[in-house]
Structures are given as C-alpha cells and as structure tokens.
GROMACS .gro file of C-alpha atoms in nm:
model
  151
    1UNK     CA    1   1.493   0.653  -0.004
    2UNK     CA    2   1.316   0.857   0.259
    3UNK     CA    3   0.983   0.719   0.379
    4UNK     CA    4   0.653   0.902   0.385
    5UNK     CA    5   0.500   0.865   0.732
    6UNK     CA    6   0.173   0.914   0.916
    7UNK     CA    7   0.048   0.824   1.265
    8UNK     CA    8  -0.292   0.661   1.307
    9UNK     CA    9  -0.510   0.629   1.619
   10UNK     CA   10  -0.511   0.248   1.626
   11UNK     CA   11  -0.297  -0.049   1.726
   12UNK     CA   12  -0.051  -0.200   1.479
   13UNK     CA   13  -0.274  -0.508   1.465
   14UNK     CA   14  -0.583  -0.305   1.372
   15UNK     CA   15  -0.380  -0.104   1.120
   16UNK     CA   16  -0.242  -0.420   0.961
   17UNK     CA   17  -0.598  -0.552   0.944
   18UNK     CA   18  -0.682  -0.286   0.686
   19UNK     CA   19  -0.372  -0.377   0.480
   20UNK     CA   20  -0.466  -0.744   0.508
   21UNK     CA   21  -0.801  -0.681   0.337
   22UNK     CA   22  -0.700  -0.675  -0.029
   23UNK     CA   23  -1.048  -0.565  -0.135
   24UNK     CA   24  -0.981  -0.227   0.036
   25UNK     CA   25  -0.673  -0.160  -0.182
   26UNK     CA   26  -0.841   0.088  -0.423
   27UNK     CA   27  -0.982   0.285  -0.129
   28UNK     CA   28  -0.638   0.393  -0.014
   29UNK     CA   29  -0.396   0.342  -0.304
   30UNK     CA   30  -0.399   0.650  -0.526
   31UNK     CA   31  -0.453   0.544  -0.887
   32UNK     CA   32  -0.604   0.203  -0.814
   33UNK     CA   33  -0.956   0.203  -0.953
   34UNK     CA   34  -1.092  -0.151  -0.952
   35UNK     CA   35  -1.017  -0.487  -0.791
   36UNK     CA   36  -1.082  -0.785  -1.015
   37UNK     CA   37  -0.972  -1.050  -0.765
   38UNK     CA   38  -0.770  -1.109  -0.449
   39UNK     CA   39  -0.585  -1.438  -0.422
   40UNK     CA   40  -0.693  -1.665  -0.136
   41UNK     CA   41  -0.458  -1.626   0.160
   42UNK     CA   42  -0.375  -1.259   0.094
   43UNK     CA   43  -0.137  -1.122   0.227
   44UNK     CA   44   0.074  -1.440   0.230
   45UNK     CA   45   0.400  -1.424   0.035
   46UNK     CA   46   0.334  -1.477  -0.335
   47UNK     CA   47  -0.037  -1.389  -0.325
   48UNK     CA   48  -0.165  -1.116  -0.555
   49UNK     CA   49  -0.426  -0.848  -0.588
   50UNK     CA   50  -0.551  -0.828  -0.946
   51UNK     CA   51  -0.639  -0.463  -1.005
   52UNK     CA   52  -0.691  -0.189  -1.258
   53UNK     CA   53  -0.527   0.152  -1.248
   54UNK     CA   54  -0.653   0.477  -1.391
   55UNK     CA   55  -0.993   0.604  -1.498
   56UNK     CA   56  -1.228   0.403  -1.714
   57UNK     CA   57  -1.205   0.345  -2.012
   58UNK     CA   58  -0.832   0.420  -2.009
   59UNK     CA   59  -0.749   0.190  -1.718
   60UNK     CA   60  -0.475  -0.071  -1.727
   61UNK     CA   61  -0.500  -0.412  -1.562
   62UNK     CA   62  -0.214  -0.559  -1.365
   63UNK     CA   63  -0.122  -0.711  -1.027
   64UNK     CA   64   0.039  -0.635  -0.694
   65UNK     CA   65   0.223  -0.926  -0.530
   66UNK     CA   66   0.331  -0.979  -0.169
   67UNK     CA   67   0.711  -1.015  -0.154
   68UNK     CA   68   0.744  -1.033   0.226
   69UNK     CA   69   0.516  -1.003   0.527
   70UNK     CA   70   0.563  -0.987   0.904
   71UNK     CA   71   0.218  -0.924   1.058
   72UNK     CA   72   0.146  -0.679   1.213
   73UNK     CA   73   0.476  -0.498   1.152
   74UNK     CA   74   0.554  -0.505   0.779
   75UNK     CA   75   0.413  -0.565   0.433
   76UNK     CA   76   0.639  -0.558   0.128
   77UNK     CA   77   0.483  -0.548  -0.218
   78UNK     CA   78   0.574  -0.548  -0.585
   79UNK     CA   79   0.324  -0.340  -0.779
   80UNK     CA   80   0.329  -0.392  -1.153
   81UNK     CA   81   0.203  -0.153  -1.418
   82UNK     CA   82   0.277  -0.264  -1.770
   83UNK     CA   83   0.442  -0.104  -1.974
   84UNK     CA   84   0.596   0.126  -1.710
   85UNK     CA   85   0.752  -0.156  -1.507
   86UNK     CA   86   0.714  -0.233  -1.139
   87UNK     CA   87   0.771  -0.074  -0.801
   88UNK     CA   88   0.890  -0.206  -0.466
   89UNK     CA   89   0.674  -0.082  -0.180
   90UNK     CA   90   0.734  -0.141   0.188
   91UNK     CA   91   0.489  -0.048   0.463
   92UNK     CA   92   0.632  -0.060   0.815
   93UNK     CA   93   0.407  -0.031   1.120
   94UNK     CA   94   0.556   0.087   1.448
   95UNK     CA   95   0.324   0.080   1.748
   96UNK     CA   96   0.395   0.393   1.951
   97UNK     CA   97   0.133   0.316   2.218
   98UNK     CA   98  -0.141   0.049   2.220
   99UNK     CA   99  -0.369   0.289   2.031
  100UNK     CA  100  -0.121   0.481   1.812
  101UNK     CA  101   0.080   0.341   1.520
  102UNK     CA  102   0.324   0.509   1.283
  103UNK     CA  103   0.306   0.389   0.922
  104UNK     CA  104   0.621   0.437   0.714
  105UNK     CA  105   0.591   0.388   0.338
  106UNK     CA  106   0.891   0.337   0.109
  107UNK     CA  107   0.867   0.308  -0.269
  108UNK     CA  108   1.107   0.288  -0.562
  109UNK     CA  109   1.104   0.162  -0.918
  110UNK     CA  110   1.260  -0.183  -0.965
  111UNK     CA  111   1.193  -0.254  -1.333
  112UNK     CA  112   1.108  -0.074  -1.652
  113UNK     CA  113   1.206   0.273  -1.771
  114UNK     CA  114   1.149   0.434  -1.428
  115UNK     CA  115   1.462   0.264  -1.287
  116UNK     CA  116   1.664   0.511  -1.494
  117UNK     CA  117   1.525   0.797  -1.284
  118UNK     CA  118   1.758   0.885  -0.993
  119UNK     CA  119   1.629   0.796  -0.644
  120UNK     CA  120   1.607   1.160  -0.536
  121UNK     CA  121   1.379   1.245  -0.826
  122UNK     CA  122   1.172   0.928  -0.772
  123UNK     CA  123   1.123   1.034  -0.410
  124UNK     CA  124   1.014   1.386  -0.512
  125UNK     CA  125   0.769   1.251  -0.770
  126UNK     CA  126   0.624   0.973  -0.552
  127UNK     CA  127   0.606   1.158  -0.217
  128UNK     CA  128   0.285   1.357  -0.286
  129UNK     CA  129   0.104   1.047  -0.414
  130UNK     CA  130   0.225   0.837  -0.122
  131UNK     CA  131   0.125   1.107   0.130
  132UNK     CA  132  -0.226   1.101  -0.013
  133UNK     CA  133  -0.232   0.720  -0.006
  134UNK     CA  134  -0.128   0.719   0.361
  135UNK     CA  135  -0.385   0.986   0.440
  136UNK     CA  136  -0.656   0.766   0.287
  137UNK     CA  137  -0.522   0.461   0.469
  138UNK     CA  138  -0.521   0.654   0.799
  139UNK     CA  139  -0.887   0.749   0.747
  140UNK     CA  140  -0.982   0.384   0.688
  141UNK     CA  141  -0.787   0.271   0.995
  142UNK     CA  142  -0.934   0.546   1.215
  143UNK     CA  143  -1.288   0.473   1.094
  144UNK     CA  144  -1.254   0.103   1.171
  145UNK     CA  145  -1.105   0.182   1.515
  146UNK     CA  146  -1.398   0.416   1.595
  147UNK     CA  147  -1.650   0.153   1.485
  148UNK     CA  148  -1.480  -0.110   1.705
  149UNK     CA  149  -1.495   0.118   2.009
  150UNK     CA  150  -1.865   0.189   1.959
  151UNK     CA  151  -1.958  -0.180   1.941
   0.00000   0.00000   0.00000
C-alpha cells in the first residue's frame, strides 16, 4: 500500500511526542470523538487508547492498541471498530533536517468485512481521511514546536 505523507517543521523527537500523548488522539485522528482512557505507559507495546468514534449519540466505543514502537521513528497500531473489524496503521517518522520531519502513514484492513476489499480500493477510500489526519497532526506538531521556540 502507498503511504500518505506530510512534512512537519519539527524534529522527529518532537513529532513523536505528539503521537506519544494518547489524550491528543481525537485531535488528529479523523472520526475519533472521545477518549475514555489511555493505558499507563502508552505508547508501549500492548498499551491501548480506549476511544469512541463517530458523532454522539451514534458513537461506537472501541480501542487502539500499540503493536510495535521504535521512538522516535515508528509507531504501529491496531485500531478496532466493532463490527467493521480492525485496521493496521503504521506511522514512520523520517527526520530530514533537525527541524523537519516527514511522516508516512500506512493503513489497511486486517480483520472483518473490509479485508475483502482489494488493497487498491482500500487505499483510494482511506487516502483522503488519512491526508486529513496527517494535516491535523502536522498542525499539532507545528503548534507545539512554535510554543517551544517562544519559551
């Protein structure tokens, strides 16, 4: 699957810092609407964000679990949404310069009915949502970087 990518004006460490704050998840993940809890130690392997997706009162509660992590370069997640199934998501951070980082986001269905959808179609359906998610993430990262510089 082809990644969706964006470059942010911050180091990989500062960028990963936003990903490492599970309470920020609904601010950048399109569709996430409410965080009920973040496991202690997030984003260690096996820890979860307990979240809701969709607008109230139609939202669904589920979890996103860390499958692999390599700070500040990579975060791999499994996002569940019953009854649809779950998705594998990988965020790779590549530091271009000390104050510029490229974020690459990969996503594909790994369980449920969506696995029957061919990869090409999954990519076409998910790309607009993932571009918006990365745009939101980039704004959070840039805002934090600006605030750090002004301190």
